[in-house]
Tab-separated table of C-alpha atoms and ligand atoms in Angstrom:
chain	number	residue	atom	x	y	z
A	1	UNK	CA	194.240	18.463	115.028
A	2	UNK	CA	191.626	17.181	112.647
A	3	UNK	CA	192.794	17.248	109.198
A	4	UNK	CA	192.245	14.670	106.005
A	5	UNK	CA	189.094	12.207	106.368
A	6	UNK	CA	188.581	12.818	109.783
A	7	UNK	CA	188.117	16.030	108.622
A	8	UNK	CA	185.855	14.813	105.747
A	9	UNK	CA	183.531	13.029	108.644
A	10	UNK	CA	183.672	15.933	110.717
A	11	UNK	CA	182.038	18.179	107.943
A	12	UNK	CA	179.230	16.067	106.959
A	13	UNK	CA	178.333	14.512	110.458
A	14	UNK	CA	178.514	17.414	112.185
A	15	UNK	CA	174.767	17.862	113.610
A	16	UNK	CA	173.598	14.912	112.044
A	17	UNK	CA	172.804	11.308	113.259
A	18	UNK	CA	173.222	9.056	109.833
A	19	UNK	CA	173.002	5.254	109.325
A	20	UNK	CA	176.346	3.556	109.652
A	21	UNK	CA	175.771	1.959	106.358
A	22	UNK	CA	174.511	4.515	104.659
A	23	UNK	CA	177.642	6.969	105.212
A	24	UNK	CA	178.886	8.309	101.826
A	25	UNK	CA	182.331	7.334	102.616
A	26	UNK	CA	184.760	4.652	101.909
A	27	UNK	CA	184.814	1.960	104.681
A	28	UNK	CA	188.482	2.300	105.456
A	29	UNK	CA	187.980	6.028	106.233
A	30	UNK	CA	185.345	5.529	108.622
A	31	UNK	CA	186.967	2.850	110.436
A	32	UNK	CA	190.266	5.191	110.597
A	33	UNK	CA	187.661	8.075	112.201
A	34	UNK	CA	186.239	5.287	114.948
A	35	UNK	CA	189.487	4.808	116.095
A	36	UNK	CA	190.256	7.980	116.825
A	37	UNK	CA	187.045	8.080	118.740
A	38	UNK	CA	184.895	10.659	117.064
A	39	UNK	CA	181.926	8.506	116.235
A	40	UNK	CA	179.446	7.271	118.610
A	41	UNK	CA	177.239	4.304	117.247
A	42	UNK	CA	173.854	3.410	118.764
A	43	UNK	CA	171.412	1.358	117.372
A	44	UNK	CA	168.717	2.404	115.327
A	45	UNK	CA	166.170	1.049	117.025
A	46	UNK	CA	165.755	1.212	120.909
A	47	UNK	CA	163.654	-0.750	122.852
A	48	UNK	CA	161.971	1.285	125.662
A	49	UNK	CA	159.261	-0.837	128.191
A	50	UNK	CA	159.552	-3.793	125.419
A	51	UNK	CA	158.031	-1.121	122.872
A	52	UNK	CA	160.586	-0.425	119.910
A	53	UNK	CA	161.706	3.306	119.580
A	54	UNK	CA	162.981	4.144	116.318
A	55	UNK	CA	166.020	6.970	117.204
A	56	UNK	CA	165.779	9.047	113.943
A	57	UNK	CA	161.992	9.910	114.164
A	58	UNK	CA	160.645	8.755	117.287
A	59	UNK	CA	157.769	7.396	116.367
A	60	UNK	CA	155.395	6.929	119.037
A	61	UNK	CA	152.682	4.709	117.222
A	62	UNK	CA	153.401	0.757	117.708
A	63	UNK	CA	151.856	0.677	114.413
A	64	UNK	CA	154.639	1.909	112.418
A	65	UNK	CA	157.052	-0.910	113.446
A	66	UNK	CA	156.960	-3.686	111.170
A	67	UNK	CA	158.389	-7.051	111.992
A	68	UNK	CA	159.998	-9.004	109.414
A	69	UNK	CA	162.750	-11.607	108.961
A	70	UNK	CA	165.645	-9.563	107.967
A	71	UNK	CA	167.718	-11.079	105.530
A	72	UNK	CA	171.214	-9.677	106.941
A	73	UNK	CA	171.045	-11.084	110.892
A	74	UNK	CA	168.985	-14.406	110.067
A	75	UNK	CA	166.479	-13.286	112.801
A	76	UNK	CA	163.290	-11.403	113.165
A	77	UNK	CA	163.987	-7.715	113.043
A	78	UNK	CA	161.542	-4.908	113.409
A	79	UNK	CA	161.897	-1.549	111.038
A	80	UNK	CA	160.329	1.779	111.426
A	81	UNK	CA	158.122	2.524	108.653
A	82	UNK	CA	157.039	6.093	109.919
A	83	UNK	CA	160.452	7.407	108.068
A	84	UNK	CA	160.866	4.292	105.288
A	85	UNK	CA	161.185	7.206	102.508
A	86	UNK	CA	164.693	7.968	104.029
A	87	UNK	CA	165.518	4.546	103.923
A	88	UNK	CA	164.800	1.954	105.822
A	89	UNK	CA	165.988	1.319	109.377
A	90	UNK	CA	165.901	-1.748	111.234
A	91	UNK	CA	166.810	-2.715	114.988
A	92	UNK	CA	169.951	-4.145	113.510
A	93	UNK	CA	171.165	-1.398	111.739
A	94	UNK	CA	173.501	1.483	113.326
A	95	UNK	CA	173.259	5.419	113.858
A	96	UNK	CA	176.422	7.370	114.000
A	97	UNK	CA	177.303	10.586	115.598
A	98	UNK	CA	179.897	12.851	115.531
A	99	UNK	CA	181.419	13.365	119.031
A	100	UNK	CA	184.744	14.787	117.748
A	101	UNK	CA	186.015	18.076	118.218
A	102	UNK	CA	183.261	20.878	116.479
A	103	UNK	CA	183.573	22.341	112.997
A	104	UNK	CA	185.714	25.489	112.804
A	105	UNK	CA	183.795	27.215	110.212
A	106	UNK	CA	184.638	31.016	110.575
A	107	UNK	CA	183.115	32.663	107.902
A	108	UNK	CA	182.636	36.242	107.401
A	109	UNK	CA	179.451	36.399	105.622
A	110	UNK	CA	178.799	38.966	103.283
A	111	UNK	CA	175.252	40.589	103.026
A	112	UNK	CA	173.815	41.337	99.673
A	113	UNK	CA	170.713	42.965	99.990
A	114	UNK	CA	169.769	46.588	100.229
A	115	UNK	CA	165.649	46.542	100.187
A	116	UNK	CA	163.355	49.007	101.137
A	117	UNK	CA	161.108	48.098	104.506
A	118	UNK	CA	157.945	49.185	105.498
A	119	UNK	CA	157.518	50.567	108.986
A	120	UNK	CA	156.124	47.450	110.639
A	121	UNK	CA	158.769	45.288	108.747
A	122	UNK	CA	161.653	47.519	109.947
A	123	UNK	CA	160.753	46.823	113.321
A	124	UNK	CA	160.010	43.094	113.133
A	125	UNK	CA	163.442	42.941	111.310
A	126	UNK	CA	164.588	44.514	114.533
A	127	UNK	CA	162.978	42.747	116.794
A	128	UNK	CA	164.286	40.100	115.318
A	129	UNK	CA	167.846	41.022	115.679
A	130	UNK	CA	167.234	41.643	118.943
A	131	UNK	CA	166.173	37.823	119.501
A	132	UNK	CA	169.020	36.379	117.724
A	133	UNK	CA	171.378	37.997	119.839
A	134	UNK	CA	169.343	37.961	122.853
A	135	UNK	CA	168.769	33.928	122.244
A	136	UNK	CA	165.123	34.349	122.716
A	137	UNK	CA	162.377	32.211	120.792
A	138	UNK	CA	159.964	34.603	118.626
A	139	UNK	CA	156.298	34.360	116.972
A	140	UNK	CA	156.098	36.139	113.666
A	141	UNK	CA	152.622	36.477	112.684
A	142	UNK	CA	153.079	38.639	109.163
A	143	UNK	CA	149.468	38.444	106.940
A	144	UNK	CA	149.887	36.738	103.563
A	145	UNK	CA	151.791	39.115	101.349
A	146	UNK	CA	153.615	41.141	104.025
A	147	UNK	CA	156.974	39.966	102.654
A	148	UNK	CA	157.729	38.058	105.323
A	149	UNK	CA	161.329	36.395	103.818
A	150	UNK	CA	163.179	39.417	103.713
A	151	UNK	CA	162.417	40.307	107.271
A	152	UNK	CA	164.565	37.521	108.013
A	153	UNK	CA	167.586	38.833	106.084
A	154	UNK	CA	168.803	40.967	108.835
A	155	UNK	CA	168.291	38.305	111.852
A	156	UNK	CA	170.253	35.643	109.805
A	157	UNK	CA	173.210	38.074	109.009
A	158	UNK	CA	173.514	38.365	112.570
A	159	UNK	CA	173.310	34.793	113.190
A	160	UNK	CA	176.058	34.094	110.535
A	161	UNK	CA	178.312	36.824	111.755
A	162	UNK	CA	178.120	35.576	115.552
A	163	UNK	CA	179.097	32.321	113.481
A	164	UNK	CA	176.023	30.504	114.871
A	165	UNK	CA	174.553	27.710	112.215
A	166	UNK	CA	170.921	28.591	110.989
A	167	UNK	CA	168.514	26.104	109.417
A	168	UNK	CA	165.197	27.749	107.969
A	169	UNK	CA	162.696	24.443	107.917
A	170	UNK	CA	159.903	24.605	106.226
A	171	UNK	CA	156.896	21.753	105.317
A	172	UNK	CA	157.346	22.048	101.928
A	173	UNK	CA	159.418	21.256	99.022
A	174	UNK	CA	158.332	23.866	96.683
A	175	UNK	CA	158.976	26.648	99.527
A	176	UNK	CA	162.508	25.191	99.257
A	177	UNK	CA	163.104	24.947	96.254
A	178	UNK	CA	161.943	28.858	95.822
A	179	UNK	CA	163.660	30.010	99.029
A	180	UNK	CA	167.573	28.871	98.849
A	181	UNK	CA	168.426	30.272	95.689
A	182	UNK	CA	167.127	33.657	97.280
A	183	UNK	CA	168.905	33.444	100.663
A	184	UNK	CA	171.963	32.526	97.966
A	185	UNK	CA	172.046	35.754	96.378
A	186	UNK	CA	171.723	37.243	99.856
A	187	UNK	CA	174.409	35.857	101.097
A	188	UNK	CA	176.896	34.966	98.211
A	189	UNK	CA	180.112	33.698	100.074
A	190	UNK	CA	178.188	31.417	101.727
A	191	UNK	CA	177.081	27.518	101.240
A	192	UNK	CA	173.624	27.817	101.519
A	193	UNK	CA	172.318	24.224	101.385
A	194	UNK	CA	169.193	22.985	100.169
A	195	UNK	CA	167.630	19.884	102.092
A	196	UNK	CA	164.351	18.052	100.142
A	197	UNK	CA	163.366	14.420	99.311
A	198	UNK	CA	165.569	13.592	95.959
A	199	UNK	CA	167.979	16.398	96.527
A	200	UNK	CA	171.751	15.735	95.759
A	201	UNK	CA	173.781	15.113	98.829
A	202	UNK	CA	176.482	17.324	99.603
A	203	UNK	CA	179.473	16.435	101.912
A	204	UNK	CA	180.479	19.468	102.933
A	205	UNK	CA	179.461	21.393	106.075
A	206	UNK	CA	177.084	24.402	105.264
A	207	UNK	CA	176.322	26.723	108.318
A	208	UNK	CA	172.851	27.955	106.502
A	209	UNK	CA	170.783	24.504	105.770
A	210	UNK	CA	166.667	25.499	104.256
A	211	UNK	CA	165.466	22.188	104.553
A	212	UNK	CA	161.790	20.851	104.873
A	213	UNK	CA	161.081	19.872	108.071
A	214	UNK	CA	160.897	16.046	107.354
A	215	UNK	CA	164.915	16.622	106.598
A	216	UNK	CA	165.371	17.716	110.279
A	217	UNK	CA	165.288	13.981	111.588
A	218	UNK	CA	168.155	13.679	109.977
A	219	UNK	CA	169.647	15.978	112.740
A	220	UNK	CA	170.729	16.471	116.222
A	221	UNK	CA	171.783	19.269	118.216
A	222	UNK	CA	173.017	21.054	115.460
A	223	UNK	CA	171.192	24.514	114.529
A	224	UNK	CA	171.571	27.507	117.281
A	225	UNK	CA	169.007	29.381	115.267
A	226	UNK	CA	165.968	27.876	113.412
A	227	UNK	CA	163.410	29.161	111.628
A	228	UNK	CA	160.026	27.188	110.907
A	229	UNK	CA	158.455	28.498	108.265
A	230	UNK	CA	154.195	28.108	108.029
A	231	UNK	CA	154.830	26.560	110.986
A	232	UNK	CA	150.823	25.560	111.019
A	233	UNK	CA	151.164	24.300	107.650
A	234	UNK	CA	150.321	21.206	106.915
A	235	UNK	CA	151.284	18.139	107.624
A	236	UNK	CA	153.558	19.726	110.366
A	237	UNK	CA	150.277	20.478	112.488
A	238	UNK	CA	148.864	17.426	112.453
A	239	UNK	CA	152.461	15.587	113.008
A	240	UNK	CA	153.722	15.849	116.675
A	241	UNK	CA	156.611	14.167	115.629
A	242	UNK	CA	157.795	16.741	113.104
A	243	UNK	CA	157.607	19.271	116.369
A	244	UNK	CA	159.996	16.654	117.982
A	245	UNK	CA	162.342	16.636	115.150
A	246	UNK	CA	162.434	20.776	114.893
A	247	UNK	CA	163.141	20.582	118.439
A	248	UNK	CA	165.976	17.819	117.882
A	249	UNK	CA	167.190	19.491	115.526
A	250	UNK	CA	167.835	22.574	117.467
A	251	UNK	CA	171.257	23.010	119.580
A	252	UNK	CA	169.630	22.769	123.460
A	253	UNK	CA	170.415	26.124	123.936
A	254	UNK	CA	169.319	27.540	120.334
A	255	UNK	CA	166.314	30.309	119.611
A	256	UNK	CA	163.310	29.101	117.558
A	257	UNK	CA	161.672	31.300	115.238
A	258	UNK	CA	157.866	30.620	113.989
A	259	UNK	CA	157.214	32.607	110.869
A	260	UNK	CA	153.352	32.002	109.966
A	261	UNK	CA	150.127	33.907	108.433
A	262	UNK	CA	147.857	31.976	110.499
A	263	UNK	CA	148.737	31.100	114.078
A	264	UNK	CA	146.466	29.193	116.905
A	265	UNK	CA	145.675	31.734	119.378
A	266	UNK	CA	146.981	29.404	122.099
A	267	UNK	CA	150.043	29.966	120.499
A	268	UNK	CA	149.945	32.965	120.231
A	269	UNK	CA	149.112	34.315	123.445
A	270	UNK	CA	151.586	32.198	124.611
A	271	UNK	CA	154.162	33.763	122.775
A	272	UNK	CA	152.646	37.430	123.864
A	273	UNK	CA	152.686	36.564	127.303
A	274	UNK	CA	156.722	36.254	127.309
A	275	UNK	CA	157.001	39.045	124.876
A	276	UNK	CA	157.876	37.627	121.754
A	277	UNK	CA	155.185	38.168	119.729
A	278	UNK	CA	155.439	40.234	116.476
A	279	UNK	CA	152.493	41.166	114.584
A	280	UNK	CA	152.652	42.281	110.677
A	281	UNK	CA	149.121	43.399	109.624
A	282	UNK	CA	149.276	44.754	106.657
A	283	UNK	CA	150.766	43.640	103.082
A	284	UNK	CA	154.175	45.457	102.089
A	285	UNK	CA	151.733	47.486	99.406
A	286	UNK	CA	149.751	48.783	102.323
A	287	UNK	CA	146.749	47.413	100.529
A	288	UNK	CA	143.711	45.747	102.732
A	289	UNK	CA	143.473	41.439	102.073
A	290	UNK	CA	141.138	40.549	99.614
A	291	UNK	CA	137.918	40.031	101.868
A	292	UNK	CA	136.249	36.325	100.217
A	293	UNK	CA	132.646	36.149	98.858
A	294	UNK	CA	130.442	33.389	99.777
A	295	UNK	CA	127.978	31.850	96.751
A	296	UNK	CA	126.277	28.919	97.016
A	297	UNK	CA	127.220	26.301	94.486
A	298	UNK	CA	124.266	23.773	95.433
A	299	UNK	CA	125.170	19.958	94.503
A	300	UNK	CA	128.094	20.841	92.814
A	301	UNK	CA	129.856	17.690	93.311
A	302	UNK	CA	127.025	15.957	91.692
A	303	UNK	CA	126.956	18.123	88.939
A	304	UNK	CA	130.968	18.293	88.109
A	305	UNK	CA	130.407	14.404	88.335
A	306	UNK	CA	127.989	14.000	85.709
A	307	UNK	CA	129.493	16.262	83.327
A	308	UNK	CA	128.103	19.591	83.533
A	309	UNK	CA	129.228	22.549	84.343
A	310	UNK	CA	126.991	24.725	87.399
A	311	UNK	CA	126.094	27.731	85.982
A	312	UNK	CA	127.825	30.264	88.518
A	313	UNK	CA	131.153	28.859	88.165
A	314	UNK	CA	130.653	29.058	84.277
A	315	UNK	CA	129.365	32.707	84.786
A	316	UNK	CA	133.117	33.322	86.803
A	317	UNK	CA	135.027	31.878	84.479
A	318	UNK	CA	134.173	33.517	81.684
A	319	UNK	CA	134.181	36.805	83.763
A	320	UNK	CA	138.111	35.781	84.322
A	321	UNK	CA	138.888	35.224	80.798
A	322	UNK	CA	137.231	38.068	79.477
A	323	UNK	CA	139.695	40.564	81.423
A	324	UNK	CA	141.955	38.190	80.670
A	325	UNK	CA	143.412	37.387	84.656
A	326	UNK	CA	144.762	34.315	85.339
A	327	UNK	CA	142.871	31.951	87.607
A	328	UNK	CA	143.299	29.061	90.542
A	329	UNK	CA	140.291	27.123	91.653
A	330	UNK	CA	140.947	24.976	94.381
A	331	UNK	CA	139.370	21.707	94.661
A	332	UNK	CA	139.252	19.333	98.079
A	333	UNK	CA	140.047	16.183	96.238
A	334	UNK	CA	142.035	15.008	93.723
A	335	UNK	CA	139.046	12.288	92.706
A	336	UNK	CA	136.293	15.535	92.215
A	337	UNK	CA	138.998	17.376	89.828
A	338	UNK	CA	139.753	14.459	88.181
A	339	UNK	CA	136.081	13.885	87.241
A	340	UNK	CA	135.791	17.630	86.815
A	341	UNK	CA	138.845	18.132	84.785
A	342	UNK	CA	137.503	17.282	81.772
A	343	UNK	CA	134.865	20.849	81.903
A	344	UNK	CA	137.496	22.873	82.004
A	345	UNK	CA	140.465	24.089	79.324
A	346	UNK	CA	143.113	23.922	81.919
A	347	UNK	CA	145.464	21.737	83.509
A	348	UNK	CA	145.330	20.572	86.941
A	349	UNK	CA	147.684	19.390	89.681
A	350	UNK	CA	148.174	18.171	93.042
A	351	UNK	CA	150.802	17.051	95.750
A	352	UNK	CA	152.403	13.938	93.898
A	353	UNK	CA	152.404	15.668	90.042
A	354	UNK	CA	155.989	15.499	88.657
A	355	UNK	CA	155.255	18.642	85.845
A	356	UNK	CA	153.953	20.683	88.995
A	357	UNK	CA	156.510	23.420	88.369
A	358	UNK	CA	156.415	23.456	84.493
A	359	UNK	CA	152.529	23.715	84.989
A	360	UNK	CA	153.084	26.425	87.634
A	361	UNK	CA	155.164	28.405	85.529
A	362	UNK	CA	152.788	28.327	82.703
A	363	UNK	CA	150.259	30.359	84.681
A	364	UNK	CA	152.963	32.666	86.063
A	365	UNK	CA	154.130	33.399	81.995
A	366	UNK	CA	150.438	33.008	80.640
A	367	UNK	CA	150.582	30.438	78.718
A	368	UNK	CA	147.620	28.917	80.829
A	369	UNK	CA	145.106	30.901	81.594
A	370	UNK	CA	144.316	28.736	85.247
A	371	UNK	CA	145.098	26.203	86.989
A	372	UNK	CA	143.158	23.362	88.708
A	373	UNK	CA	144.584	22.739	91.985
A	374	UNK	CA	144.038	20.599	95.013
A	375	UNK	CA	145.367	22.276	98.685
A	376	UNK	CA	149.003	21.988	97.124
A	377	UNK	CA	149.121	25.312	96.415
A	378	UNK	CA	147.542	27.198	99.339
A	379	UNK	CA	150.727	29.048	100.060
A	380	UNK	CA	154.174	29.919	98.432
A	381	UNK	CA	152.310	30.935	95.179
A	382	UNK	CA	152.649	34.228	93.474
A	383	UNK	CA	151.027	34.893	90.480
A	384	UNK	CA	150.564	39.026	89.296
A	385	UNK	CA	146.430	39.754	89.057
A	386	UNK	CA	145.587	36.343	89.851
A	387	UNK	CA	141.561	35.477	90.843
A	388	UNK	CA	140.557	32.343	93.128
A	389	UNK	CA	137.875	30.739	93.462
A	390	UNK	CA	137.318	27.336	96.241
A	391	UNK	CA	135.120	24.823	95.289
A	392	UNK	CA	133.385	23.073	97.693
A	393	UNK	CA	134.680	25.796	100.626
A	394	UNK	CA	132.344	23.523	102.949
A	395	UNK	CA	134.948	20.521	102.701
A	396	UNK	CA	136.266	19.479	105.996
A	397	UNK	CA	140.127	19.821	104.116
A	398	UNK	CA	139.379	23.642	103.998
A	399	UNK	CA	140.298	25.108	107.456
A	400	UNK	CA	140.016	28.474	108.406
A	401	UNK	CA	143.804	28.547	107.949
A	402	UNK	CA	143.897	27.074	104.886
A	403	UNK	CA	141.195	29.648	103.770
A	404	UNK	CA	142.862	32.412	104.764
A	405	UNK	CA	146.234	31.302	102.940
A	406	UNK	CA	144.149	30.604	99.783
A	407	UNK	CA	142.585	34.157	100.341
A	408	UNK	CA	146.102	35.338	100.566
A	409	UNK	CA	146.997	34.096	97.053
A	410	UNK	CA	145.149	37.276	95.863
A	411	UNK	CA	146.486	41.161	94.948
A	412	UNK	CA	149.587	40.310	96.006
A	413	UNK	CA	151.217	42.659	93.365
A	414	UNK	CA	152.039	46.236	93.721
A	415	UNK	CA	150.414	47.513	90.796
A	416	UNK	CA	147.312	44.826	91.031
A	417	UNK	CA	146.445	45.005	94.634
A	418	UNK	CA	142.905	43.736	94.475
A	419	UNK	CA	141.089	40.304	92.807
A	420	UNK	CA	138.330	37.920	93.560
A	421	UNK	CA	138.660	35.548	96.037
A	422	UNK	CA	135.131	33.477	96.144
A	423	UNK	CA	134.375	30.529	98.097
A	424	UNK	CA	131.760	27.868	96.391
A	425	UNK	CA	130.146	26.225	98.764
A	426	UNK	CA	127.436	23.845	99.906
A	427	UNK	CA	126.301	25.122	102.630
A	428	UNK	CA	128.416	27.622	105.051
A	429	UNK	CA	130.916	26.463	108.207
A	430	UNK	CA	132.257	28.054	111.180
A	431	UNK	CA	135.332	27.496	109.654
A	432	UNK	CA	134.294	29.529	106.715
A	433	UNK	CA	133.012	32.541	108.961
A	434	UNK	CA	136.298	32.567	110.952
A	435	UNK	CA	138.014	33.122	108.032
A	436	UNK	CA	136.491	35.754	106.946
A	437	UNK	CA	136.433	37.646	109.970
A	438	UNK	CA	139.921	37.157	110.819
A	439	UNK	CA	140.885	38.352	107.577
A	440	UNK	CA	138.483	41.554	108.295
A	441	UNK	CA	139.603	42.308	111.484
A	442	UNK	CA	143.335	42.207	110.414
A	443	UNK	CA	142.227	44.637	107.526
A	444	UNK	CA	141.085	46.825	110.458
A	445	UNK	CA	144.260	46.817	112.744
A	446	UNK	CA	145.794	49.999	113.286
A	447	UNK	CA	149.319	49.918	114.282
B	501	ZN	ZN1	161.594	6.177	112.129
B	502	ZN	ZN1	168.346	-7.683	111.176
């Protein structure tokens, strides 16, 4: 029987690895827990072929392990700085486990949410279903604006009603921070718990975790069905060992779910080769994507530099704030906006700005009329009627991917399905042309 602080442990270990030290429990407690033999230690830092091996993120790069002399053995110790921002973790320090009996956590979830689906959405939803029970990984390729959240509803009710644990992961914080409280309202009587850099720690166990996927090294074996979210999205693309930690994460025999606007067709033929690949074309308003213009914005970054503003981009704005629609123009630095902030009435932000949301939320309620922007906001962004424009489209930062998610920002609205989308540019790329072609050719799928 597990009852008092074991049970405590229990709760809050259970599918996590954590750092001894670092457990948010009194001392006695977890000593009491040891000796019952639910908690496995091993040390934070392995040594593999005389190369250090850092057990919470893996880090393959001898690079990221710095030697230093560590003040608590006497010696030289080695810590992983790949994961510092969780803390650190040196070859001295311990990882626990929980290796006690599993959580009992019968819930019977209730499901809040009676929405109307378009056809293709029913049958995703379905299809989807039909995975979760059927324990089979999935590809959901749904277009920008095809609602793609609430086709998860269904699948996740399933999960929690089987009593399997679910973890949606996603890159970012902001798609956190918008998606628990949603999945909360669909699912009132249960715990849903938000995981993000800075957010409060809870002790107790939650069987529905939305977490970014840097919060997943904090866990092992512990999700039977997982959703990534963007799952191209950067930086989880360009960090193999964010892929390791969704597939730590995961129980061994747990589905995967990747939920994206833009996948690599290796992927995805992969995935359509076993059958478990579904395909959303069209936006819930049946409307076509916003197809992007090209103009050439010739030495712009020159220009912004030295103060003055090129004349086409002027001529746009002012088209914009005549008809009154709010606007986004996407920059590829932060150093260019900077310089160029000073042209334009409007705020700007980027990845480490603390008044992101407020700013955000000025545009939504109009008390902005745009917003400067660097990539940050390339997806998880609604804003009714609002017109884009990408400056510098040419940059190397701009990806067909990301161009298609910035695209996607437009007409999302029922009642506004159209806007301008326009890529500035010095000079066109391939990467340019694929996005525009991909985003015609999905306009012309008939399902
Ligand atoms: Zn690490
Ligand atoms: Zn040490």
């Amino acid at each position: 029987m597990i009852t008092g602080d074991s049970k405590a442990l229990q709760h809050f270990l259970s599918g996590r690895i954590w750092p001894l030290e670092q457990l948010p429990f009194e001392q006695k407690m977890i000593e009491q827990v040891q000796r019952q033999g639910y908690l496995e230690l091993f040390l934070a830092v392995e040594w593999l072929n005389n190369k250090p091996q850092c057990q919470r993120c893996f880090c393959p790069s001898s690079d990221a392990y710095i030697r230093y002399h560590c003040a608590k053995c006497d010696k030289i110790c080695v810590y992983c700085r790949h994961c510092l921002n969780m803390g650190r973790l040196s070859s001295c320090d311990w990882l626990v486990r929980w290796i006690g009996p599993a959580v009992d956590a019968v819930v019977e979830p209730r499901f809040a949410w009676d929405g109307q689906f378009t056809e293709a959405q029913a049958r995703v939803s379905r299809e989807l279903i039909d995975s979760v029970k059927k324990r089979q990984s999935r590809l959901i390729h749904a277009v920008c604006g095809a609602g793609k959240t609430e086709i998860l509803f269904a699948a996740i009710y399933e999960a929690l009603t089987q009593n399997l644990r679910v973890c949606v992961a996603t890159p970012r914080t902001d798609v956190v921070l918008e998606l628990a409280p949603r999945f909360q309202q669909v699912f009132p009587n249960i715990d849903v718990q938000a995981l993000y850099g800075g957010a409060e720690q809870k002790l107790s166990y939650s069987s529905f975790i939305v977490a970014t996927t840097h919060q997943l090294l904090r866990f092992e074996d512990a999700f039977d069905v997982m959703f990534v979210d963007e799952a191209d999205a950067f930086p989880y693309t360009f960090d193999a060992t964010l892929q390791q930690a969704v597939q730590k994460a995961r129980k061994k025999l747990g589905v995967t779910i990747l939920v994206t606007a833009t996948p690599d067709t290796a992927t995805k033929l992969q995935y359509e080769k076993e059958a478990a690949y579904s395909f959303i074309p069209r936006r819930f308003h049946g409307y076509d994507l916003p197809v992007p213009r090209f103009e050439s914005l010739w030495f712009y970054d020159k220009q912004l530099r030295m103060g003055r503003m090129p004349k086409k981009l002027a001529r746009w704005l002012m088209g914009c704030e005549e008809r009154g629609q709010p606007y986004l123009i996407f920059f590829s630095t932060i150093d260019l906006m900077e310089h160029a902030a000073a042209l334009f009435s409007v705020p700007a932000v980027h990845a480490e700005d603390k008044e992101r949301k407020e700013k955000v939320l000025a545009l939504r309620s109009g008390e902005v009329a745009g917003l400067l922007t660097t990539t940050i906001l390339e997806r998880g962004i609604t804003i009714p009627r609002v017109q884009v424009a990408v400056i510098g489209a040419e940059s190397a930062i701009f990806t067909a991917s990301a161009l298609i998610q910035i695209s996607g920002r437009v007409g999302r609205a029922q009642h506004e399905p159209t806007g301008d989308i326009v890529f500035f540019h010095h000079g066109v790329t391939r990467d340019m042309d694929v996005a525009r072609r991909e985003i015609k050719r999905l306009n012309a799928v008939v399902m």
